[in-house]
Short mmCIF file of C-alpha atoms in Angstrom, two decimals:
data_model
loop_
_atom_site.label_atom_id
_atom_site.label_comp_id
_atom_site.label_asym_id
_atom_site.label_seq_id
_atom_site.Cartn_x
_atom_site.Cartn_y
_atom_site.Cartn_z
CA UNK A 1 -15.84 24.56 72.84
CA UNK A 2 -16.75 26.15 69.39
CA UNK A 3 -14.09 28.21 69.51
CA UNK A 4 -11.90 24.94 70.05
CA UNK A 5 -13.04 23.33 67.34
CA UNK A 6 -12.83 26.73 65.14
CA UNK A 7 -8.83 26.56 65.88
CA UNK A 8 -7.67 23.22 64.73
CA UNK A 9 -7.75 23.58 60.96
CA UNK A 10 -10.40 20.65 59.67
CA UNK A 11 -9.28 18.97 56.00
CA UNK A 12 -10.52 16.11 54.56
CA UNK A 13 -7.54 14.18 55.77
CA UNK A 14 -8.12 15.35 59.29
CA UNK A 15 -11.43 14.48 58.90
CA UNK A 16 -10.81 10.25 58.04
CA UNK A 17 -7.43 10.63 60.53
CA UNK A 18 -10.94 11.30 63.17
CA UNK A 19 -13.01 8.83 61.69
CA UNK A 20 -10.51 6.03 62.09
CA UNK A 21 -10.00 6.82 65.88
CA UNK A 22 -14.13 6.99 66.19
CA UNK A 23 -14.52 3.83 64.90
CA UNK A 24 -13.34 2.68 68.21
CA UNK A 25 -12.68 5.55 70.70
CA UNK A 26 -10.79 3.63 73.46
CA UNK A 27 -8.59 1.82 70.90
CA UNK A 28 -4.69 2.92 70.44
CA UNK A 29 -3.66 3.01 66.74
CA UNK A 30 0.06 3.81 65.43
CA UNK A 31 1.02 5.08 62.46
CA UNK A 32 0.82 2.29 60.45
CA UNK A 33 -2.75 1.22 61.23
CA UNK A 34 -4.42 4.63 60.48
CA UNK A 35 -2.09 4.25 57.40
CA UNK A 36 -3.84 1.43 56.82
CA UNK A 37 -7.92 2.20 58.01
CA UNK A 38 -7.89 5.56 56.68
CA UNK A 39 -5.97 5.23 53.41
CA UNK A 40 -3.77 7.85 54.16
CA UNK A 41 -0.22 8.77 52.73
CA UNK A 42 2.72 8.82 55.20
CA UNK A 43 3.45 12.43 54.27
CA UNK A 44 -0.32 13.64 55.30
CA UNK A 45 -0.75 11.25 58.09
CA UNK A 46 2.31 11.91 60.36
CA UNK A 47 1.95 15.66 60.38
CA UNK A 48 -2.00 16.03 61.01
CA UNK A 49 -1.15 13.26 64.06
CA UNK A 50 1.00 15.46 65.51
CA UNK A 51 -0.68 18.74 65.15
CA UNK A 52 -3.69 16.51 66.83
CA UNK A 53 -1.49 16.24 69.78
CA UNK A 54 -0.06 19.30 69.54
CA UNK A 55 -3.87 20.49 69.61
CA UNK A 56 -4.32 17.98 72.80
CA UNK A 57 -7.06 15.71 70.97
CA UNK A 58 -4.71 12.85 70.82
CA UNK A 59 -2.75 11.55 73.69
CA UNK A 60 0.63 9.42 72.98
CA UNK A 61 2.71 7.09 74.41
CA UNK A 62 5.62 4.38 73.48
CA UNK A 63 4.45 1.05 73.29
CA UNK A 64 5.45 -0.93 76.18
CA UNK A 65 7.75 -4.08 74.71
CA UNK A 66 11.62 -4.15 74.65
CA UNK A 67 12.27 -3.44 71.11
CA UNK A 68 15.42 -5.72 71.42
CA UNK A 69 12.87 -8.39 72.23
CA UNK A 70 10.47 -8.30 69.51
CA UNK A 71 13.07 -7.36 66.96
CA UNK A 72 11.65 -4.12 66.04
CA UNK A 73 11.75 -0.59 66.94
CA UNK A 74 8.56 0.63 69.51
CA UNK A 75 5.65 1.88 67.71
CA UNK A 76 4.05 5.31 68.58
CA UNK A 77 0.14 4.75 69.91
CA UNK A 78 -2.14 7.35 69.66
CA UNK A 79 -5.78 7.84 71.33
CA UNK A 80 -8.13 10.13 71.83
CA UNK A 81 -8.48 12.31 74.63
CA UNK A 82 -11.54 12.64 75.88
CA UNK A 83 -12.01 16.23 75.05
CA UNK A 84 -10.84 15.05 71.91
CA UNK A 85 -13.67 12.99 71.80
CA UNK A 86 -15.73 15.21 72.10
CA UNK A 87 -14.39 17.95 69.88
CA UNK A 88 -14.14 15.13 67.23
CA UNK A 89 -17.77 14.24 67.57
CA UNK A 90 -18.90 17.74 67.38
CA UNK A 91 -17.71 18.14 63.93
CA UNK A 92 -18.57 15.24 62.54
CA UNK A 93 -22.00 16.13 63.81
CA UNK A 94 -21.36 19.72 62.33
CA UNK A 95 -21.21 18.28 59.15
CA UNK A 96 -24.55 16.25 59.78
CA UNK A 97 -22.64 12.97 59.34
CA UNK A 98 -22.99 12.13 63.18
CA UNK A 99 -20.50 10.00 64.99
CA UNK A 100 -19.69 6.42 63.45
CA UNK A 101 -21.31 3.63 65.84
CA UNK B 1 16.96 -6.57 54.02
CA UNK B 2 17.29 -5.70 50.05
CA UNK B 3 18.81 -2.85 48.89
CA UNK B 4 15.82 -1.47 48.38
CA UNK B 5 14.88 -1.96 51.95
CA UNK B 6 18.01 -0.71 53.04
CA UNK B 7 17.55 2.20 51.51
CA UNK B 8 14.16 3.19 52.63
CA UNK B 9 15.14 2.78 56.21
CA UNK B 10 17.99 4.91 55.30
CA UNK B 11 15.56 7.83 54.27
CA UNK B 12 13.72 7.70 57.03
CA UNK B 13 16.37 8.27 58.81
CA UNK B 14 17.99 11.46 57.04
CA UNK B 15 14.59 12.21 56.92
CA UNK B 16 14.16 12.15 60.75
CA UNK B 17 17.39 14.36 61.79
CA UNK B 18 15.97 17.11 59.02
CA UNK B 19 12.65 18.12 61.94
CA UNK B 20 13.31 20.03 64.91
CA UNK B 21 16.15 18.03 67.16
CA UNK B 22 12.95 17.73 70.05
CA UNK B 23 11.27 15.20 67.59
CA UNK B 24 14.12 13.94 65.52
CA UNK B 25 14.55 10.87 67.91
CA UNK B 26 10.95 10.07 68.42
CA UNK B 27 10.02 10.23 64.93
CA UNK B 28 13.01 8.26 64.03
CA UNK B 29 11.68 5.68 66.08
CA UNK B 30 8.22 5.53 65.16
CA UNK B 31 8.76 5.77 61.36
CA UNK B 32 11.16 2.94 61.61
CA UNK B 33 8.17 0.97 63.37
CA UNK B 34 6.05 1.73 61.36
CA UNK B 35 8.68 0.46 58.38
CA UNK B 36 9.09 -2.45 60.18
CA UNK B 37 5.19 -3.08 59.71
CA UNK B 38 5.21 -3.06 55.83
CA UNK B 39 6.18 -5.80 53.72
CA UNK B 40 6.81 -4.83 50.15
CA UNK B 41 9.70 -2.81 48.60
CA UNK B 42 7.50 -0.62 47.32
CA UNK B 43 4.90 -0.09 50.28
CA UNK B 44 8.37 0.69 52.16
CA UNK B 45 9.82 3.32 49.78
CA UNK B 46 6.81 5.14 49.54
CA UNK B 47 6.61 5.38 53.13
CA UNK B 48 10.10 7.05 53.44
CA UNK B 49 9.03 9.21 50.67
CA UNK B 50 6.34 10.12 52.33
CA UNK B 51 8.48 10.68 55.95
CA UNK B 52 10.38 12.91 53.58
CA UNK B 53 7.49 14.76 52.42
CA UNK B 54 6.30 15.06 56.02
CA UNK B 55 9.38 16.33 57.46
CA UNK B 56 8.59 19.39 55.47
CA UNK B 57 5.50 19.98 56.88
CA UNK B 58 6.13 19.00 60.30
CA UNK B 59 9.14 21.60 60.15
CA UNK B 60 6.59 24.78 58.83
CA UNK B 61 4.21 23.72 61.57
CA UNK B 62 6.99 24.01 64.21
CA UNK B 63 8.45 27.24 62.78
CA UNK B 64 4.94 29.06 63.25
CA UNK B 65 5.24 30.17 66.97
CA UNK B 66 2.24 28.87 68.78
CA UNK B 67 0.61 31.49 71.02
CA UNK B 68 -0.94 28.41 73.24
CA UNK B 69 -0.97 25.05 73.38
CA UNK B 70 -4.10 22.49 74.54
CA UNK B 71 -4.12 21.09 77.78
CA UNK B 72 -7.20 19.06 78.46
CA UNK B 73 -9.83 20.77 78.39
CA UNK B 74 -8.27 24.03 77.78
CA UNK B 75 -7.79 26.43 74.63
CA UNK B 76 -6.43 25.14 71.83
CA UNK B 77 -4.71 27.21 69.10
CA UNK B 78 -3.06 25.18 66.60
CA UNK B 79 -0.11 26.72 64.71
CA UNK B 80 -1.54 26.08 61.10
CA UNK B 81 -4.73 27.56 61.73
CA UNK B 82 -4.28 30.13 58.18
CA UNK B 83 -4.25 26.51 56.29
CA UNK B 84 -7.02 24.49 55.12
CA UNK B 85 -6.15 21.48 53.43
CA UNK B 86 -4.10 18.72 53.76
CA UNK B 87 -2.14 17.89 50.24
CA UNK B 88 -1.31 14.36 49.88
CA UNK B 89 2.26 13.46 48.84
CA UNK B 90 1.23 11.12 45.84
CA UNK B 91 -2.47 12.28 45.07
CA UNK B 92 -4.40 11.25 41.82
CA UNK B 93 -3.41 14.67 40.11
CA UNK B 94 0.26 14.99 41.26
CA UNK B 95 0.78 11.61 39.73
CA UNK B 96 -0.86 12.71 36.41
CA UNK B 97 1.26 16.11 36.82
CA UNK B 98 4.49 13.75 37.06
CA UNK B 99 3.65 11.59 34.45
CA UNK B 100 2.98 14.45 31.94
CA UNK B 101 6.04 16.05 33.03
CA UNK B 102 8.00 13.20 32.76
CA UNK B 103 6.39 12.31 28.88
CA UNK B 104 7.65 16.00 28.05
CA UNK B 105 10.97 15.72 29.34
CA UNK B 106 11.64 12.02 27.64
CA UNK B 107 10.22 13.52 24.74
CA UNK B 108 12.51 16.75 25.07
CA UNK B 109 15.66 14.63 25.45
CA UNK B 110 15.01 12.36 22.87
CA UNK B 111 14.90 14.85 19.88
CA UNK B 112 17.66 16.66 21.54
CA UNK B 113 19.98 14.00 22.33
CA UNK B 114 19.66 11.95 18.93
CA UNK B 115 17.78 9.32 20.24
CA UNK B 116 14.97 9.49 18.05
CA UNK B 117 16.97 9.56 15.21
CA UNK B 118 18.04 5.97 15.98
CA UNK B 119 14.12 5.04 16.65
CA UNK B 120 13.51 6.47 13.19
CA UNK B 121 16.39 5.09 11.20
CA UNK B 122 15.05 1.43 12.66
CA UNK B 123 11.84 1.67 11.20
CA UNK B 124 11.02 0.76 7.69
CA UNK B 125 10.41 3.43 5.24
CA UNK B 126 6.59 4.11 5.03
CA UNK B 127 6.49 4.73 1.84
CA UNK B 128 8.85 3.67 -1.77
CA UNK B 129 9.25 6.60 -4.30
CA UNK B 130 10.57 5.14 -7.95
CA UNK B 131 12.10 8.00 -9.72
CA UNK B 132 10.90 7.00 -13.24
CA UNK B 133 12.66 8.55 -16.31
CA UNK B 134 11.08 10.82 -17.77
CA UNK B 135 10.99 10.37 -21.71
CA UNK B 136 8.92 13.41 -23.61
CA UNK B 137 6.63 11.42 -26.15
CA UNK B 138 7.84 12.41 -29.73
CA UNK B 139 5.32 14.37 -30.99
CA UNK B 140 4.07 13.32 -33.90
CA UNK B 141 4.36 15.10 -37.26
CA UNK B 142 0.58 16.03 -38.53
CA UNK B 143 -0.60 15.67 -41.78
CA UNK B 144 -0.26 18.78 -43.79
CA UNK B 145 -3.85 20.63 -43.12
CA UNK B 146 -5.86 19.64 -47.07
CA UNK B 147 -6.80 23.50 -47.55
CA UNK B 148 -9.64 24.08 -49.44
CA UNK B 149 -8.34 26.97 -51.45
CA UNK B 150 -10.18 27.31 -54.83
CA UNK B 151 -7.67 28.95 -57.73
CA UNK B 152 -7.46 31.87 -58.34
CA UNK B 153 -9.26 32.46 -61.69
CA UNK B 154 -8.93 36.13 -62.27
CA UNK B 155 -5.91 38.57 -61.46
CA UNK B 156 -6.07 41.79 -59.95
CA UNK B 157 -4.20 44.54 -61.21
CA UNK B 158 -2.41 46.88 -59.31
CA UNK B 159 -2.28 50.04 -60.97
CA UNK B 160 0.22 52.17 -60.42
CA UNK B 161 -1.50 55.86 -60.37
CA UNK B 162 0.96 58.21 -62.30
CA UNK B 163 0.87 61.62 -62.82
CA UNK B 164 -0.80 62.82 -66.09
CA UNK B 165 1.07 63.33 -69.24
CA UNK B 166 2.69 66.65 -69.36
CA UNK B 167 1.22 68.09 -72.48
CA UNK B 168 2.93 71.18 -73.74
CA UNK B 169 1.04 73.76 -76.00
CA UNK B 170 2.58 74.75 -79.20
CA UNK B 171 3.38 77.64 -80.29
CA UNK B 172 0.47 79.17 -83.11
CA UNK B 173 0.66 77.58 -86.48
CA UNK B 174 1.50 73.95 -85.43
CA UNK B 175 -0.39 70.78 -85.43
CA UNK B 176 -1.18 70.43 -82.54
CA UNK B 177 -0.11 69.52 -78.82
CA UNK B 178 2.34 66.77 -78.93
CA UNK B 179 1.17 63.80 -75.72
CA UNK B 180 3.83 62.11 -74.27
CA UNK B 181 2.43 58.68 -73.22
CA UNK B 182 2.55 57.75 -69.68
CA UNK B 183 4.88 54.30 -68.27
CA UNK B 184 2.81 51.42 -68.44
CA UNK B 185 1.17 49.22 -66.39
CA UNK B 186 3.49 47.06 -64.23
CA UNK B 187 1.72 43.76 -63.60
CA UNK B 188 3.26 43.13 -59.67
CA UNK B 189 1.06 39.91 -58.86
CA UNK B 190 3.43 36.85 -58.01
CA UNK B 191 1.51 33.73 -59.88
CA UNK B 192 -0.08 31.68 -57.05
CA UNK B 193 1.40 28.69 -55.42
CA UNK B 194 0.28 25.38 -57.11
CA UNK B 195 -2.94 23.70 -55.38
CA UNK B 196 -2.01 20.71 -53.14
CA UNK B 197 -4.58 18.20 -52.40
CA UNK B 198 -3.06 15.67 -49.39
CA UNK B 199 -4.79 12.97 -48.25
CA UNK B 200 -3.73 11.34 -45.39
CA UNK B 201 -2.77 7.51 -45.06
CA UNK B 202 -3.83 5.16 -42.27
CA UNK B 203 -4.91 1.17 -42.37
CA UNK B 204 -5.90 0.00 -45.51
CA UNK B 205 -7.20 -2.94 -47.50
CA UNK B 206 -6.18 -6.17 -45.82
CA UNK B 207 -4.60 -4.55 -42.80
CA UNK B 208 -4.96 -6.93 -39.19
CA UNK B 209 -8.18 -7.64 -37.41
CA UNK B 210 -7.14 -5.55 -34.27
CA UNK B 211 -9.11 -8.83 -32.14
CA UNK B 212 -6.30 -10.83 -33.63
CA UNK B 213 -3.42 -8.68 -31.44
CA UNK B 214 -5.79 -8.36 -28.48
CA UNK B 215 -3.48 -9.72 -25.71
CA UNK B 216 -5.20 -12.86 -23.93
CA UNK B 217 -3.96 -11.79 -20.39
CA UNK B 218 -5.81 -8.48 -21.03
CA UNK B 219 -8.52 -10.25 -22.30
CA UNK B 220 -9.13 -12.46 -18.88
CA UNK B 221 -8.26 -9.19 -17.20
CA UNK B 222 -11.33 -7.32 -18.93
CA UNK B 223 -8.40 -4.59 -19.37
CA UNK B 224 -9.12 -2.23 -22.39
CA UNK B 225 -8.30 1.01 -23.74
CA UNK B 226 -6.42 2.67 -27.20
CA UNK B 227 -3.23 3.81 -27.75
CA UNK B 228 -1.52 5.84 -30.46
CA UNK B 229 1.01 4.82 -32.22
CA UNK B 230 3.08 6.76 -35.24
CA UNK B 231 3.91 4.45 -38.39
CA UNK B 232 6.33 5.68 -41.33
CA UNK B 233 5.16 4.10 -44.15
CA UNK B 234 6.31 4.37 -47.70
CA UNK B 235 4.75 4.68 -51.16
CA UNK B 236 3.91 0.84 -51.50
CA UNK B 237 1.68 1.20 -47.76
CA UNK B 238 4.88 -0.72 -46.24
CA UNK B 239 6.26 0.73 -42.72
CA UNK B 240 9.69 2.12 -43.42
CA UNK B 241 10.38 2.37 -39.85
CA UNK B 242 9.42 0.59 -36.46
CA UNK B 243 6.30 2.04 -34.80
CA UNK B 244 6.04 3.78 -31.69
CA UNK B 245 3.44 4.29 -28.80
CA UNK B 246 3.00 8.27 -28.51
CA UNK B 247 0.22 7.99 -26.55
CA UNK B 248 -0.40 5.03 -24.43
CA UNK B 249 -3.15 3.57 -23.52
CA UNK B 250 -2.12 3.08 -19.91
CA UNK B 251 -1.50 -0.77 -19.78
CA UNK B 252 1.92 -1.88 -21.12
CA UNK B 253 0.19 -5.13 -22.54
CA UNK B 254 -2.22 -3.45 -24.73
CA UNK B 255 0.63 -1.06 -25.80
CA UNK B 256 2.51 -4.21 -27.03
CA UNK B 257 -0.47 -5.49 -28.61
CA UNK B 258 -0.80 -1.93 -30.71
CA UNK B 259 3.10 -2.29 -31.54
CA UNK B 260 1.96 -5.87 -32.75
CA UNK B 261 -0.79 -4.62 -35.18
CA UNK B 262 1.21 -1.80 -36.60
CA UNK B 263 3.89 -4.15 -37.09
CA UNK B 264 1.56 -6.83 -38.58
CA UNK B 265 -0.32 -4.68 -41.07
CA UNK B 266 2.91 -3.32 -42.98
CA UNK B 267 2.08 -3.78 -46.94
CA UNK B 268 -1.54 -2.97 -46.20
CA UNK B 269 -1.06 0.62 -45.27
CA UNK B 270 -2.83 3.17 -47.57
CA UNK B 271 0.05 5.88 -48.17
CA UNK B 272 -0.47 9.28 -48.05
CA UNK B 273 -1.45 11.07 -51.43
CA UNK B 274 -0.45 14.51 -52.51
CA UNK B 275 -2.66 15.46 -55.55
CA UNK B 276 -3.23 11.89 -56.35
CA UNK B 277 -0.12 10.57 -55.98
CA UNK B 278 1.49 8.53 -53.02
CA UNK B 279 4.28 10.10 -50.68
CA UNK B 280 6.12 8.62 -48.23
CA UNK B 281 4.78 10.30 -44.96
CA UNK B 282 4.40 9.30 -40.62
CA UNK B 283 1.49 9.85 -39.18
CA UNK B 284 -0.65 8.56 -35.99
CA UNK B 285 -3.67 6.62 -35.52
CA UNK B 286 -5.04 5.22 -33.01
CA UNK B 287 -5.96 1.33 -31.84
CA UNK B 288 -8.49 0.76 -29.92
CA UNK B 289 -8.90 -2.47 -27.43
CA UNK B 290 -12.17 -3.19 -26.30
CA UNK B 291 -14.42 -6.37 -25.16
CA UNK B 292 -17.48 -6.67 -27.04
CA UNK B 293 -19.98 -8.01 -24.80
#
């Protein structure tokens, strides 16, 4: 699992990207809301959520309304798997800051 | 939908077909979600400049070939492993980087377009130069230097040094020798020039209390000083001119004041004497303001 966590490249944007998500494991966030938790710029967030899921710590899916309905295009949820969990937690604990409650 | 609006959903779009055609759609869709959840202009635009931005990215991460991908539980190698930080699209120091860059190149095309020039010519001169004519002070003629030369009492005598008288010896049974007197002495002394005793004139008996021409406004102004001023003034101690200032005393008031006096005190002059006797001559003094306390 070390070497897991060795491969996916850890920045401090990464690193509040995984906070936001920690803050409430089971919860699906798009875009916009870790946009709007984490402080993050659109050009940093979108590619670190992708190489997440490229990495398999985040799991996606469309969300389920008819866009034609709500007026609006789908938005993109993403949540952590649970080894992603778990990889998540381990650095945070790496860097002695433990997981947030 | 603004303009502005309009637009940003516009870049997100052209920014979605520039990634690899496998997430071109989906990211089109999500970014246009996500759009959909901001309000202001701004808040939009930056988003699609950030989609931009990230379209880069998300293209260089594709383009490294990934030797595996993560299935749950299994081994993960991501394809930007070699990089270690994120850069964000508008961070504290890029903004400061575009803002200096942007000073320099408003600065640059201002001087070299002529702008400047206008922003110049609008404001007022800072300072006013007055080109003042320059007039060389006349300088005054001196009094001849009074030498003290006593007369010359006795006279010196050049003598000419001749040869000596040829004498020739007679022959036996005359005289004697027969002397031929020498020239004589030339007296080459040119008589000396005459003694001159000058005296030099200035304010005599009667002439103006210089209080009198003190001028009131320099008075209350506590303004003093002393100025020259060159008279001509005949044999009877009148002027035989107008005066003038050849040196001033700095304030034009207390000049005019001095041209006042010398005016005022014509008749009362004491002329200039050569051996006793008065000449018509010019010559300086000086007047002198000042505030007793």
């Amino acid at each position: 699992m070390g070497r897991q966590i060795r491969d996916v490249r850890m920045s401090l944007q990464t690193l509040r990207v995984l906070e936001t998500f920690l803050e409430n494991p089971m919860t699906e966030l798009a875009g916009a809301d870790v946009h709007k938790r984490g402080e993050l710029a659109s050009g940093t967030l979108y590619p670190i959520l992708l190489r997440l899921e490229t990495a398999g710590w985040f799991v996606s899916r469309w969300e389920a309304v008819n866009p034609a309905h709500v007026g609006r295009p789908r938005r993109r949820l993403y949540r952590l798997t649970p080894s992603g969990l778990a990889r998540a937690s381990e650095v945070f604990a790496s860097f002695g800051r433990g997981v947030p409650a | 939908m603004t303009p502005q609006n309009d637009l940003a959903q516009r870049l997100i779009r052209r920014a979605a077909r520039n990634v690899p055609p496998a997430l071109a759609e989906r990211l089109d869709e999500e970014w246009s979600a996500d759009l959909a959840a901001r309000s202001g202009t701004f808040s939009r635009l930056r988003l699609a400049i950030g989609c931009w931005w990230a379209t880069g990215v998300i293209t260089r991460d594709v383009a490294v070939p990934q030797v595996a991908t993560s299935g749950a539980g299994g081994s993960v190698r991501t394809p930007l492993g070699g990089l270690h930080y994120d850069l964000p699209l508008l961070s504290r120091r890029t903004v400061t980087f575009l803002a200096i860059a942007g000073v320099h190149v408003l600065l640059i095309y201002g001087f070299t377009s002529g702008i400047a020039q206008h922003v110049v010519q609008s404001l007022p001169p800072l300072t006013h130069a007055v080109v003042l004519d320059e007039t060389r002070p006349q300088r005054p003629a001196l009094p001849a230097p009074t030498l003290d030369v006593k007369p010359l009492t006795g006279r010196i005598d050049p003598r000419i040094l001749l040869p000596p008288p040829s004498f020739e010896f007679p022959a036996a049974g005359t005289s004697g020798p027969e002397i031929k007197a020498g020239p004589e002495v030339i007296d080459t002394l040119p008589q000396p020039p005459p003694v001159l005793h000058r005296l030099a004139g200035g304010p005599g008996r009667g002439f103006p209390n210089t209080d009198d021409f003190y001028p009131a406004a320099s008075r209350r102004l506590a303004e003093t000083g002393a100025a020259t001023v060159q008279v001509c003034i005949d044999t009877q101690g009148r002027l035989a001119g107008d005066p003038v200032i050849t040196q001033s005393s700095g304030i034009v008031r207390l000049d005019e004041g001095a041209l006042k006096l010398a005016k005022a005190g014509s008749g009362h002059y004491r002329p200039t004497t050569e051996n006793g006797q008065p000449v018509s001559s010019c010559y300086p003094y000086r007047i002198r303001f000042r505030l007793d306390d």
